[in-house]
XYZ file of C-alpha atoms in Angstrom:
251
model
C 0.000 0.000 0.000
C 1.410 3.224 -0.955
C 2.551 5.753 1.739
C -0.365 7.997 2.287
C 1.227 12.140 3.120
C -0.409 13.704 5.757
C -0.062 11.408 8.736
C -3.129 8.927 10.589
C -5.836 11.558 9.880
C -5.448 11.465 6.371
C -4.750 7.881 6.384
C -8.247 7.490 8.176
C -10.208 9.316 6.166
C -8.961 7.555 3.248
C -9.958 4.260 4.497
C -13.390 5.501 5.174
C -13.621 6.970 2.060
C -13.200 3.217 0.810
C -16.450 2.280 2.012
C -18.469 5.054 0.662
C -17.120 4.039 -3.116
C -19.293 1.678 -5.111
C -18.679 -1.871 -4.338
C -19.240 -4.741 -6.510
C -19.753 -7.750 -3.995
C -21.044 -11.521 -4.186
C -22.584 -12.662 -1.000
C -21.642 -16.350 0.173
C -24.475 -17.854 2.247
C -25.135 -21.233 3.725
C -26.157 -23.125 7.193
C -24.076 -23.380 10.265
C -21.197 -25.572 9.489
C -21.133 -25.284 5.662
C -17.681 -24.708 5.752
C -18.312 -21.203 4.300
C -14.756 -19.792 5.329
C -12.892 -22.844 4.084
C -14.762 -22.412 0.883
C -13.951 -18.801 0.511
C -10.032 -19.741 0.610
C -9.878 -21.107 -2.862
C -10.560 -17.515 -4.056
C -8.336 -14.913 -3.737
C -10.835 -11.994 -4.214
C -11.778 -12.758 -0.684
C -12.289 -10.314 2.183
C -12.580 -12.462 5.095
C -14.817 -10.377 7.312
C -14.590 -13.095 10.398
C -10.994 -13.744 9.747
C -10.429 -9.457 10.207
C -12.937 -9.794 13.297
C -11.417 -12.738 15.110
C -14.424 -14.208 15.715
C -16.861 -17.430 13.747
C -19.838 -15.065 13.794
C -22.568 -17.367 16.249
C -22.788 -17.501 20.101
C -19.878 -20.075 19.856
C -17.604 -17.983 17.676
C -15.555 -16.459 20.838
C -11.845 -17.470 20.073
C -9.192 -17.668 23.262
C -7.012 -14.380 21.683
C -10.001 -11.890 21.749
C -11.090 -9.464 19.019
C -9.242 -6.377 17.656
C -10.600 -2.650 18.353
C -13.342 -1.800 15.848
C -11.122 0.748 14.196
C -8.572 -1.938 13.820
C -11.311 -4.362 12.139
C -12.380 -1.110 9.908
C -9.029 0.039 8.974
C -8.244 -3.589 8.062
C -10.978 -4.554 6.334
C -10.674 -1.283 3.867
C -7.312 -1.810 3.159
C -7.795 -5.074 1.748
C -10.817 -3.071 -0.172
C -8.216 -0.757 -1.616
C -5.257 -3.762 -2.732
C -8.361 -6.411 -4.442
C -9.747 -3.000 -6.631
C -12.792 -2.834 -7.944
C -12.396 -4.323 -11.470
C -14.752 -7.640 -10.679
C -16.274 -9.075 -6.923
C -15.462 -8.742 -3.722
C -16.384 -12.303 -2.053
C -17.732 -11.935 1.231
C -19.718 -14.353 3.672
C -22.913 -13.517 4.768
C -22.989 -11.729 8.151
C -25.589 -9.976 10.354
C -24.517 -6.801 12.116
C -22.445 -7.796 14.487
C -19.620 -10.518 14.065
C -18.812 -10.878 18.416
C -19.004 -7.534 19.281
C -17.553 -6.029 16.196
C -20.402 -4.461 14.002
C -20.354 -4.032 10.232
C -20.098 -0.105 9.088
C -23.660 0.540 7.571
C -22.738 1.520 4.650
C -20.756 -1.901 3.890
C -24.111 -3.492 5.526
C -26.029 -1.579 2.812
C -23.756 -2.636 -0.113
C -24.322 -6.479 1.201
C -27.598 -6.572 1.592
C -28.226 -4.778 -1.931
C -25.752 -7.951 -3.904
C -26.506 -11.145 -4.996
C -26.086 -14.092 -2.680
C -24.500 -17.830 -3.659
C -25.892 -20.357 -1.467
C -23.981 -23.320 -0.765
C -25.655 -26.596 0.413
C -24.722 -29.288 2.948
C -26.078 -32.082 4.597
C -26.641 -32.552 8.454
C -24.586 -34.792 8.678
C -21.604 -33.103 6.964
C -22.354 -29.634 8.791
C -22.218 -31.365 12.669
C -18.944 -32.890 11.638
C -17.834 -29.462 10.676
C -18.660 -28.010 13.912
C -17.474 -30.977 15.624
C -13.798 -30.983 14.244
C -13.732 -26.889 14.549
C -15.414 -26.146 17.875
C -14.921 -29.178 19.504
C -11.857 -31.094 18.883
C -9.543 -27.992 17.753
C -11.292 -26.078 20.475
C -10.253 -28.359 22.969
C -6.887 -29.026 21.648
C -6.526 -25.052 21.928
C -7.504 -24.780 25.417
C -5.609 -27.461 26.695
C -2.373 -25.497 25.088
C -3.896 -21.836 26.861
C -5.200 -23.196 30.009
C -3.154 -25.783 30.870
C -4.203 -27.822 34.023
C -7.547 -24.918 33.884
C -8.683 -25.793 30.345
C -11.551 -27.998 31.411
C -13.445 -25.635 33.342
C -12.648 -22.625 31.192
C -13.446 -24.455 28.082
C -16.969 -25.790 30.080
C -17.485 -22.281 31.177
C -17.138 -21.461 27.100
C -19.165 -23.558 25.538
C -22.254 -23.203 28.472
C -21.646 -19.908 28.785
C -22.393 -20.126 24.747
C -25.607 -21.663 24.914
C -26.415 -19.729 27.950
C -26.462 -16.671 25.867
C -29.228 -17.825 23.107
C -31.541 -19.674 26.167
C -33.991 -17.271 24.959
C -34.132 -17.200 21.345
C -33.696 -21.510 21.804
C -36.507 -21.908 24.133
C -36.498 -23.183 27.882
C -37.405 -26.796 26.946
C -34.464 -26.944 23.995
C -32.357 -25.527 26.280
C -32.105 -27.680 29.257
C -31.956 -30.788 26.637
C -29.304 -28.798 24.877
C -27.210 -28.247 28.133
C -27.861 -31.258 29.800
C -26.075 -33.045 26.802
C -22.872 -30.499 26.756
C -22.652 -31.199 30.579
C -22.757 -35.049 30.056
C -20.037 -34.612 26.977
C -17.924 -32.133 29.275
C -17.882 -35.213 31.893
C -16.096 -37.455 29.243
C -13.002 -35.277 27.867
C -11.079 -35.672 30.677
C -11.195 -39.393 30.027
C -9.748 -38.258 26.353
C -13.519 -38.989 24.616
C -15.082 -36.420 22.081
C -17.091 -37.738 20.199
C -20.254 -37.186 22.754
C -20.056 -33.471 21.350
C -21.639 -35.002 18.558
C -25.313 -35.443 19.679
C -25.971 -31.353 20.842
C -23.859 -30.257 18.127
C -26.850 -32.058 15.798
C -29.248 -30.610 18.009
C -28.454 -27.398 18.149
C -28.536 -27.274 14.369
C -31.787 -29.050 13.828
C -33.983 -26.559 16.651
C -31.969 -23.783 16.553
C -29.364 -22.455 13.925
C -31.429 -24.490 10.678
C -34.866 -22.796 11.458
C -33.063 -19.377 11.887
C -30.955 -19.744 8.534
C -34.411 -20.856 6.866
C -36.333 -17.656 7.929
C -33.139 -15.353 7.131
C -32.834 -16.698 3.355
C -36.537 -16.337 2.649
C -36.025 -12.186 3.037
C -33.346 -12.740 0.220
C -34.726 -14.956 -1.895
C -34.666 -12.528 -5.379
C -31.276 -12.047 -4.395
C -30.095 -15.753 -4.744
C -28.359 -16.740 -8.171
C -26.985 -19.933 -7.998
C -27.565 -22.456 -4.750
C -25.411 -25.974 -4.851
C -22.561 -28.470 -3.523
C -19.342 -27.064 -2.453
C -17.881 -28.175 -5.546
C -20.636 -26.821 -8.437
C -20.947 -23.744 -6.271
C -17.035 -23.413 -6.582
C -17.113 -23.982 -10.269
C -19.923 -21.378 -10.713
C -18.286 -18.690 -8.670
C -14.905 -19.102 -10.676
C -16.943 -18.929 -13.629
C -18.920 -15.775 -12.274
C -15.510 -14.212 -11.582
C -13.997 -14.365 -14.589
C -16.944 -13.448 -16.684
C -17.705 -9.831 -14.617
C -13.740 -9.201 -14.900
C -13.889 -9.543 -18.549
C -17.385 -7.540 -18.385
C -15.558 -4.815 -16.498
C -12.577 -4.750 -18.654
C -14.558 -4.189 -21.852
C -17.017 -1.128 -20.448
């Protein structure tokens, strides 16, 4: 990035500048546990708006390092604007207002809720063993490193404190089940098992996160323009890419 004269100020105002200019953006959607970030790094036209916030985006998404200032996140995020250009997409996942308690500026909220949305599509089945590997095993494996001899109750106090937090969006009933079955899989780490995680991981999708997504996307639906697998979705995007560059290169 080139050296910008007249000190942070300047340098500031430049940056927020970036947001104001037209943006040409492609929305990437999908359920909890897609694997909507790993997706996104096959592109390279790719601002990673989670990555820049530190955070996955739900009530689990806290990581152990914390989250940057919000000028940080802002400054960040439009300086990646500035070095991708404007000569075809931005890729971006799809993200309400806040990712932790980093919020979107409203004028980038504007510009994604205005552009067209790729859905991608994944079973159950494939989603909980997404969050399962991610939240769960890696999670754990993460803590242990932090915490030390303190990861179990820190990472307990985590992932409770987690589902604590959407009690009452998830209902009293759902709840209870739902944190009955983290307490019971909690009980069996120290004895090196994970795999319990499984069964409120599933859960969780089915009552909770699935329902949500499902009411979300029906707002958007004239918005969506292509909906598939992992790989056709990748194949479509790379296709979509290329053909708005060459678009843009011939106005």
């Amino acid at each position: 990035m080139p050296r910008v004269a007249g000190g942070y100020k300047r340098m500031r105002n430049l940056l927020l500048a970036e947001y104001e200019a037209p943006l040409p953006l492609i929305i990437v959607s999908g359920q909890t546990g897609c694997g909507k970030t790993v997706f996104l790094s096959d592109f390279d036209r790719v601002v990673d708006l989670e990555g820049h916030a530190n955070h996955r985006g739900s009530a689990f998404g806290g990581k152990l390092d914390g989250q940057p200032a919000q000028i940080d996140f802002e400054n960040a995020v439009a300086i990646q604007l500035l070095r991708l250009g404007k000569n075809a997409p931005v890729i971006m996942e799809d993200e309400s207002r806040l990712i932790g308690r980093i919020h979107l500026p409203p004028v980038l909220q504007s510009a994604m809720a205005q552009s067209p949305i790729l859905v991608l599509d994944e079973s159950l089945e494939a989603r909980t063993a997404h969050i399962y590997q991610e939240y769960i095993v890696q999670q754990w494996s993460d803590y242990q490193d932090f915490h030390g001899e303190y990861a179990l109750p820190k990472f307990s106090s985590y992932l409770l404190g987690a589902v604590d937090a959407i009690r009452k969006r998830l209902g009293n009933v759902a709840h209870s089940e739902v944190r009955a079955k983290i307490t019971s899989a909690l009980d069996d780490l120290p004895l090196g098992k994970t795999e319990s995680h499984l069964d409120w991981i599933t859960q969780l999708l089915s009552v909770y996160y699935d329902p949500m997504y499902r009411y979300q996307l029906e707002k958007k639906q004239d918005r969506i323009v292509f909906r598939g697998s992992r790989d056709e979705a990748g194949a479509w995007l790379a296709n979509y890419l290329t053909e708005q560059e060459t678009d843009t290169s011939h106005a």
